[in-house]
Short mmCIF file of C-alpha atoms in Angstrom, two decimals:
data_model
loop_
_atom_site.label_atom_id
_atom_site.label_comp_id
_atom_site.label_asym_id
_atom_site.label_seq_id
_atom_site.Cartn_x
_atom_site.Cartn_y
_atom_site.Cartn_z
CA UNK A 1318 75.30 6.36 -112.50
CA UNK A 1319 73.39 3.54 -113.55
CA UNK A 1320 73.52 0.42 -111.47
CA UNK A 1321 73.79 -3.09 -113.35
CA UNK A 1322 69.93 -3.82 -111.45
CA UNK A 1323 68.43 -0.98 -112.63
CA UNK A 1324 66.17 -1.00 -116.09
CA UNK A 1325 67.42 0.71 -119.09
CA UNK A 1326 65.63 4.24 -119.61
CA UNK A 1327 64.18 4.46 -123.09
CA UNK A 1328 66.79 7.09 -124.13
CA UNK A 1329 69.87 5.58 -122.78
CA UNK A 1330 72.78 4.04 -124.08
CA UNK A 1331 70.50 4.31 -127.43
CA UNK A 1332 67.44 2.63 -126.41
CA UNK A 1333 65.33 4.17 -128.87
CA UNK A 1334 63.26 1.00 -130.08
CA UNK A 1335 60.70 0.87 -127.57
CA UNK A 1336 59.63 4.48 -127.98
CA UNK A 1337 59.68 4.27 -132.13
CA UNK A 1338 57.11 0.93 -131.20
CA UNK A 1339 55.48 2.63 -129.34
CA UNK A 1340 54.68 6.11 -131.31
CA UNK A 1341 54.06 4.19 -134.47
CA UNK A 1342 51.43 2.23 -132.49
CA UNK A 1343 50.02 5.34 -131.37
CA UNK A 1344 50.08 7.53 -134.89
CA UNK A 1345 48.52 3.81 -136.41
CA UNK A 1346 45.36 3.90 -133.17
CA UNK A 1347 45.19 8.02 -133.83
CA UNK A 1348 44.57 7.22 -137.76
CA UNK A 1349 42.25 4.17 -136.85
CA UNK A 1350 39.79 6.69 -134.59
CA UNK A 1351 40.20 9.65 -136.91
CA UNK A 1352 38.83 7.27 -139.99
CA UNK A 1353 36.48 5.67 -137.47
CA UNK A 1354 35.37 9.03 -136.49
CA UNK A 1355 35.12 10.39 -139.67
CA UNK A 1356 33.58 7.19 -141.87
CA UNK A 1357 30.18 8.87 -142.17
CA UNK A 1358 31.06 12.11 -143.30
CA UNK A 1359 33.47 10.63 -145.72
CA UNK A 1360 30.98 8.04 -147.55
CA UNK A 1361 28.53 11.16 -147.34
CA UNK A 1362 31.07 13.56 -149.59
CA UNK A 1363 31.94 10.50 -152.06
CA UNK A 1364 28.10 10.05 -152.34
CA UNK A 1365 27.62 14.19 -152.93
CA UNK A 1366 30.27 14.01 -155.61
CA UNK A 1367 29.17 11.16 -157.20
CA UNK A 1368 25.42 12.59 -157.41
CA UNK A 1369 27.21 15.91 -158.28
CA UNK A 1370 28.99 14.48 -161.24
CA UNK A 1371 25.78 12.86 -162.60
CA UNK A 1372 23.93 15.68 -162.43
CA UNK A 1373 26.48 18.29 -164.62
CA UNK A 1374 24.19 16.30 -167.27
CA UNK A 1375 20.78 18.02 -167.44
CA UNK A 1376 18.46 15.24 -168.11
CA UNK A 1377 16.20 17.91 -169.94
CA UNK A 1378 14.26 18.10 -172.31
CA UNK A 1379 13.46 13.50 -171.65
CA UNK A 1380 10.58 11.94 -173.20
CA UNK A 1381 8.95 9.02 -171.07
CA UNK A 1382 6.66 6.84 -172.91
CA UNK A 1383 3.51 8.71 -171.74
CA UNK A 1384 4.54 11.79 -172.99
CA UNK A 1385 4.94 9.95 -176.54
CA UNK A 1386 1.03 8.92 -176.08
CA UNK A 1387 0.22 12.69 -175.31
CA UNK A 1388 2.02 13.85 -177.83
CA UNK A 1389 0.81 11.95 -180.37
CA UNK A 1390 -2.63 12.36 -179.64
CA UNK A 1391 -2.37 16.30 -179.27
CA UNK A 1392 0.51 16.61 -181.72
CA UNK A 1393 -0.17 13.88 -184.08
CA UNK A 1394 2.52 10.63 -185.24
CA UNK A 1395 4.79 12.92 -187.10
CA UNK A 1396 5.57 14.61 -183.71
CA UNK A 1397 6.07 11.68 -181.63
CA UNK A 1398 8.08 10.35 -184.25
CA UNK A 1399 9.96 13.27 -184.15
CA UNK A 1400 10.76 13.51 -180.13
CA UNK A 1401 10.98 10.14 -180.04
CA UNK A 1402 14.19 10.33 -183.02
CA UNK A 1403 15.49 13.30 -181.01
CA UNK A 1404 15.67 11.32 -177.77
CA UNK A 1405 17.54 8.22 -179.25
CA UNK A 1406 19.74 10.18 -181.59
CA UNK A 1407 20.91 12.43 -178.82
CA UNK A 1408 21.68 9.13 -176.54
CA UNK A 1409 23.54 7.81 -179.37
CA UNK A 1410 26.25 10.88 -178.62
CA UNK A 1411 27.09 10.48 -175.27
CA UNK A 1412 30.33 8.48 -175.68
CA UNK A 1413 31.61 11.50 -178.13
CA UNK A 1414 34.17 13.90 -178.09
CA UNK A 1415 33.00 17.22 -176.82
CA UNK A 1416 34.21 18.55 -180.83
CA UNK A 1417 32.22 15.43 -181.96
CA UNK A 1418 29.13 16.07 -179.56
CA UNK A 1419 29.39 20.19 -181.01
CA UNK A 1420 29.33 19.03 -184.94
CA UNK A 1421 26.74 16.52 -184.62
CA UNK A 1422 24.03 18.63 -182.34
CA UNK A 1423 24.48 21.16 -184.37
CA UNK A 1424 24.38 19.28 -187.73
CA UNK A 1425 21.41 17.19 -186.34
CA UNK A 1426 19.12 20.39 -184.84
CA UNK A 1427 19.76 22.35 -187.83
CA UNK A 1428 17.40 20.16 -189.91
CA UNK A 1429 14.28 21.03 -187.69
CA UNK A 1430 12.47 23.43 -189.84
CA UNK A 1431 12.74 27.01 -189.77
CA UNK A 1432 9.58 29.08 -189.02
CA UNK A 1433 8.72 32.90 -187.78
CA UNK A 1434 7.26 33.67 -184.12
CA UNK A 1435 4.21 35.14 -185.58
CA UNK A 1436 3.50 32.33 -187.37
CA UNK A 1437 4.25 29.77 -184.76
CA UNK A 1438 3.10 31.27 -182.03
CA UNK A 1439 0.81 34.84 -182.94
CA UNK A 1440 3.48 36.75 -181.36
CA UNK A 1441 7.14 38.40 -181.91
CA UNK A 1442 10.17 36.96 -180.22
CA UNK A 1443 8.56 34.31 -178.54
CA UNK A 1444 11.24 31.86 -176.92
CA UNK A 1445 9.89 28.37 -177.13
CA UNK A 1446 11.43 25.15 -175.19
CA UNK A 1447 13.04 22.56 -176.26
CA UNK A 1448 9.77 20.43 -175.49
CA UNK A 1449 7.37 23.16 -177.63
CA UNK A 1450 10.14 23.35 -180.43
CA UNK A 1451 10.32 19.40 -181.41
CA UNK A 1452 6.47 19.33 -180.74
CA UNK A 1453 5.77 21.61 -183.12
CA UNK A 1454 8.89 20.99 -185.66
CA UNK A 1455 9.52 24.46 -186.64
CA UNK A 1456 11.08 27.65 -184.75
CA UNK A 1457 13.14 30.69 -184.87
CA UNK A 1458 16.07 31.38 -184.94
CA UNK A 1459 16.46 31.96 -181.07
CA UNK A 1460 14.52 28.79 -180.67
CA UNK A 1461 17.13 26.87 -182.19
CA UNK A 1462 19.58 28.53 -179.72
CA UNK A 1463 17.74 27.30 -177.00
CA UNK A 1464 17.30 23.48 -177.99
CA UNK A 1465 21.02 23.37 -178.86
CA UNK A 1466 21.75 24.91 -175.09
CA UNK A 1467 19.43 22.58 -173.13
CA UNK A 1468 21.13 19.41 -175.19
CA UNK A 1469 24.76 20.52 -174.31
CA UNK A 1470 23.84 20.61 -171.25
CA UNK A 1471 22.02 16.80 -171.51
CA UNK A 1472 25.43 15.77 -173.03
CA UNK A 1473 26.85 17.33 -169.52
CA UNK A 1474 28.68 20.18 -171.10
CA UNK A 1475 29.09 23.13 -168.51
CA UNK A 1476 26.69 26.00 -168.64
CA UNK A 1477 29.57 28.59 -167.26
CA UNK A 1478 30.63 27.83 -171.06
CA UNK A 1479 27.36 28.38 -172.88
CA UNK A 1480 25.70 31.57 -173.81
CA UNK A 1481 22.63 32.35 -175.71
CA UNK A 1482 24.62 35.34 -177.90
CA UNK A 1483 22.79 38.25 -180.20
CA UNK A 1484 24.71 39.09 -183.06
CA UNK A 1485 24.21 41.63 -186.19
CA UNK A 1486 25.02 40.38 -189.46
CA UNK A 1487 27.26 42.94 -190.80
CA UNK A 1488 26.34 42.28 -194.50
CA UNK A 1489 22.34 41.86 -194.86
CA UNK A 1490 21.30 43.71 -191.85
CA UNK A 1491 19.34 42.99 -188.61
CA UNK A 1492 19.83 40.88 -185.50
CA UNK A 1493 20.19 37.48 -185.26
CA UNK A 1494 20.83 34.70 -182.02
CA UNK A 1495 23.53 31.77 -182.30
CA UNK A 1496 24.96 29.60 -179.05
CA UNK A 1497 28.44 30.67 -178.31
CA UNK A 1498 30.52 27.72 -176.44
CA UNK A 1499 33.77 28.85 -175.16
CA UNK A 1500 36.09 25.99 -175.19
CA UNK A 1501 39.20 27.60 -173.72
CA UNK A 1502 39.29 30.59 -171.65
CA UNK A 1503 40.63 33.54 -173.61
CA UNK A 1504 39.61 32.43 -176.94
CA UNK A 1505 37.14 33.19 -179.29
CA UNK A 1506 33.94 31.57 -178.93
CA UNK A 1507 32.60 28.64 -181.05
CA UNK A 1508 30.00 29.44 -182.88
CA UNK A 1509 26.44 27.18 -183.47
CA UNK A 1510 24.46 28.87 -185.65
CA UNK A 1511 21.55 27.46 -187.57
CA UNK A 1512 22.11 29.09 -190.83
CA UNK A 1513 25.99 27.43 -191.13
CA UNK A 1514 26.31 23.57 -190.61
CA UNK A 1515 29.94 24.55 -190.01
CA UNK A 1516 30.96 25.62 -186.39
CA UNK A 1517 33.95 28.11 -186.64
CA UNK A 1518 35.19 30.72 -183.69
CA UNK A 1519 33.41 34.32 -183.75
CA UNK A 1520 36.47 36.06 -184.82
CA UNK A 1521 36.44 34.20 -188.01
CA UNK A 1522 32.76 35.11 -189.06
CA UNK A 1523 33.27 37.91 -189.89
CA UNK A 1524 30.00 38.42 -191.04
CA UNK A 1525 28.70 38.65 -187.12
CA UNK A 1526 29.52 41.40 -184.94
CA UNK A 1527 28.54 39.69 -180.97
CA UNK A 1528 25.96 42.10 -179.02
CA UNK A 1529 25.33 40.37 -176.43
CA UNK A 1530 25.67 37.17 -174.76
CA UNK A 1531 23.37 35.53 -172.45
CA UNK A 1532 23.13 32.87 -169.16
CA UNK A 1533 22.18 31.47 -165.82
CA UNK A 1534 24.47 34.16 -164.88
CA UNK A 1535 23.32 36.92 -166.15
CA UNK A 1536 24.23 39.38 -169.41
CA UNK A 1537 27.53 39.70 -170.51
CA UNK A 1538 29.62 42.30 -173.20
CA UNK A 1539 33.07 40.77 -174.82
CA UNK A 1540 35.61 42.99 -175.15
CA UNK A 1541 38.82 42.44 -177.66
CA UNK A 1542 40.23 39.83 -175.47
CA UNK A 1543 36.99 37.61 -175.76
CA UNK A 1544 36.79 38.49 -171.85
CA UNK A 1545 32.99 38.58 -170.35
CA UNK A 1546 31.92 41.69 -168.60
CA UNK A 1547 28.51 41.38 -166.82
CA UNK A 1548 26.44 44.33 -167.75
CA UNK A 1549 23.12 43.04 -166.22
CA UNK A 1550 22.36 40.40 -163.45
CA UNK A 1551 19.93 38.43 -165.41
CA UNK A 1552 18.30 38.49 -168.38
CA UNK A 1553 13.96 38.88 -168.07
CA UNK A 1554 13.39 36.87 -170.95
CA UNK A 1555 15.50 33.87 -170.12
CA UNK A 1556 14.91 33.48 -166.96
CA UNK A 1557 10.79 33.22 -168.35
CA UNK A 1558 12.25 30.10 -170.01
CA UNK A 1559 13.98 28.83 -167.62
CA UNK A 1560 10.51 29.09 -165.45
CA UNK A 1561 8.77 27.28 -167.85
CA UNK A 1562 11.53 24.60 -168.68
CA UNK A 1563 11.17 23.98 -164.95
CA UNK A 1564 7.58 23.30 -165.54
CA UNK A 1565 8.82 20.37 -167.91
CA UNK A 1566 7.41 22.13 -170.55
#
């Protein structure tokens, strides 16, 4: 029994006020020290995202106005003028669509001139960069390929998406390359090829049958159900390029 002198116990006679007080004081202290705490390793992450999100957009192949000088002394003014058009006309698509940025690297690459390895370079199946393509203004068809690749990228598409693909066209014979973009998971590829100003899905050329398809990754097969298998961890010849690209050549 509870005398008439005697305080009030925090549970009695439904005296919970002072306890709700006092654990919302506590839960508001415990968030207080936890963000406290924490404040450094949470303005750390939103910087690493940040930087992370900037840098989905490979910056290569960039131009800085020395390399214009160089290039037009080694190259001559028709190839400065012709990096330095790529440069601004490939800014001028950033604020596309992704279908918009597609038509109009494609559309815009596929003027560059076309031109055979042994010509170009005295040897067969030689895979320039970017930088050695627009230098010297005219390329394979691979070569193409590649440019179109490293400017997706620069427009901050996603390289899991993008593969370097050999096809055999089913009506004239032989092997040719195109860039494959897959823009949905479980559908046909899109197609960039530099013989069609038109991009349309694989399954609708039917003139191309897909051999293989190439990446970071490695080398891939598609089966009927335009699934990737990997059939090889990396492929020799790209990963040359990508040594060179690295080079910032």
């Amino acid at each position: 029994m509870v005398s008439a002198s005697s305080p009030t116990r925090p549970f009695e006679d439904g005296n919970y006020s002072h306890f709700s007080i006092t654990i919302s004081l506590n839960k508001t202290s415990l968030y207080y020290n936890l963000i406290k705490h924490y404040k450094e390793h949470i303005i750390k992450l939103v910087i690493y995202f940040f930087f992370t999100t900037l840098l989905l957009a490979n910056p290569y192949p960039d131009f800085t106005k020395e390399d214009f000088i160089y290039i037009q002394k080694k190259a001559g003014k028709i190839a400065k003028n012709r990096t330095q058009d790529y440069q601004k006309t490939i800014s001028s698509y950033k604020k596309l669509s992704k279908k918009r940025q597609l038509e109009k690297v494609n559309l815009y690459l596929n003027q560059l001139l076309p031109q055979y390895d042994d010509v170009m370079h005295k040897q067969r199946d030689y895979w320039a960069t970017p930088k050695e393509f627009l230098i010297g203004g005219f390329g394979d068809c691979e070569d193409y390929v590649i440019i179109k690749y490293f400017t997706l990228l620069k427009l901050g598409f996603d390289k899991k998406r993008l593969y370097l693909t050999t096809v055999h066209e089913k009506y004239i014979g032989g092997y040719h390359m195109v860039l494959s973009y897959f823009d949905k998971e479980g559908e046909s590829p899109l197609i960039l090829d530099n013989l069609s100003f038109r991009i349309l899905k694989l399954e609708i050329r039917e003139d191309l049958e897909a051999d293989i398809f190439i990446n970071a990754n490695g080398v891939y097969k598609i089966d009927k159900n335009n699934r990737l298998s990997k059939v090889k961890n990396y492929s020799a010849k790209f990963q040359e390029l990508l040594e060179r690209v690295k080079k910032n050549r």
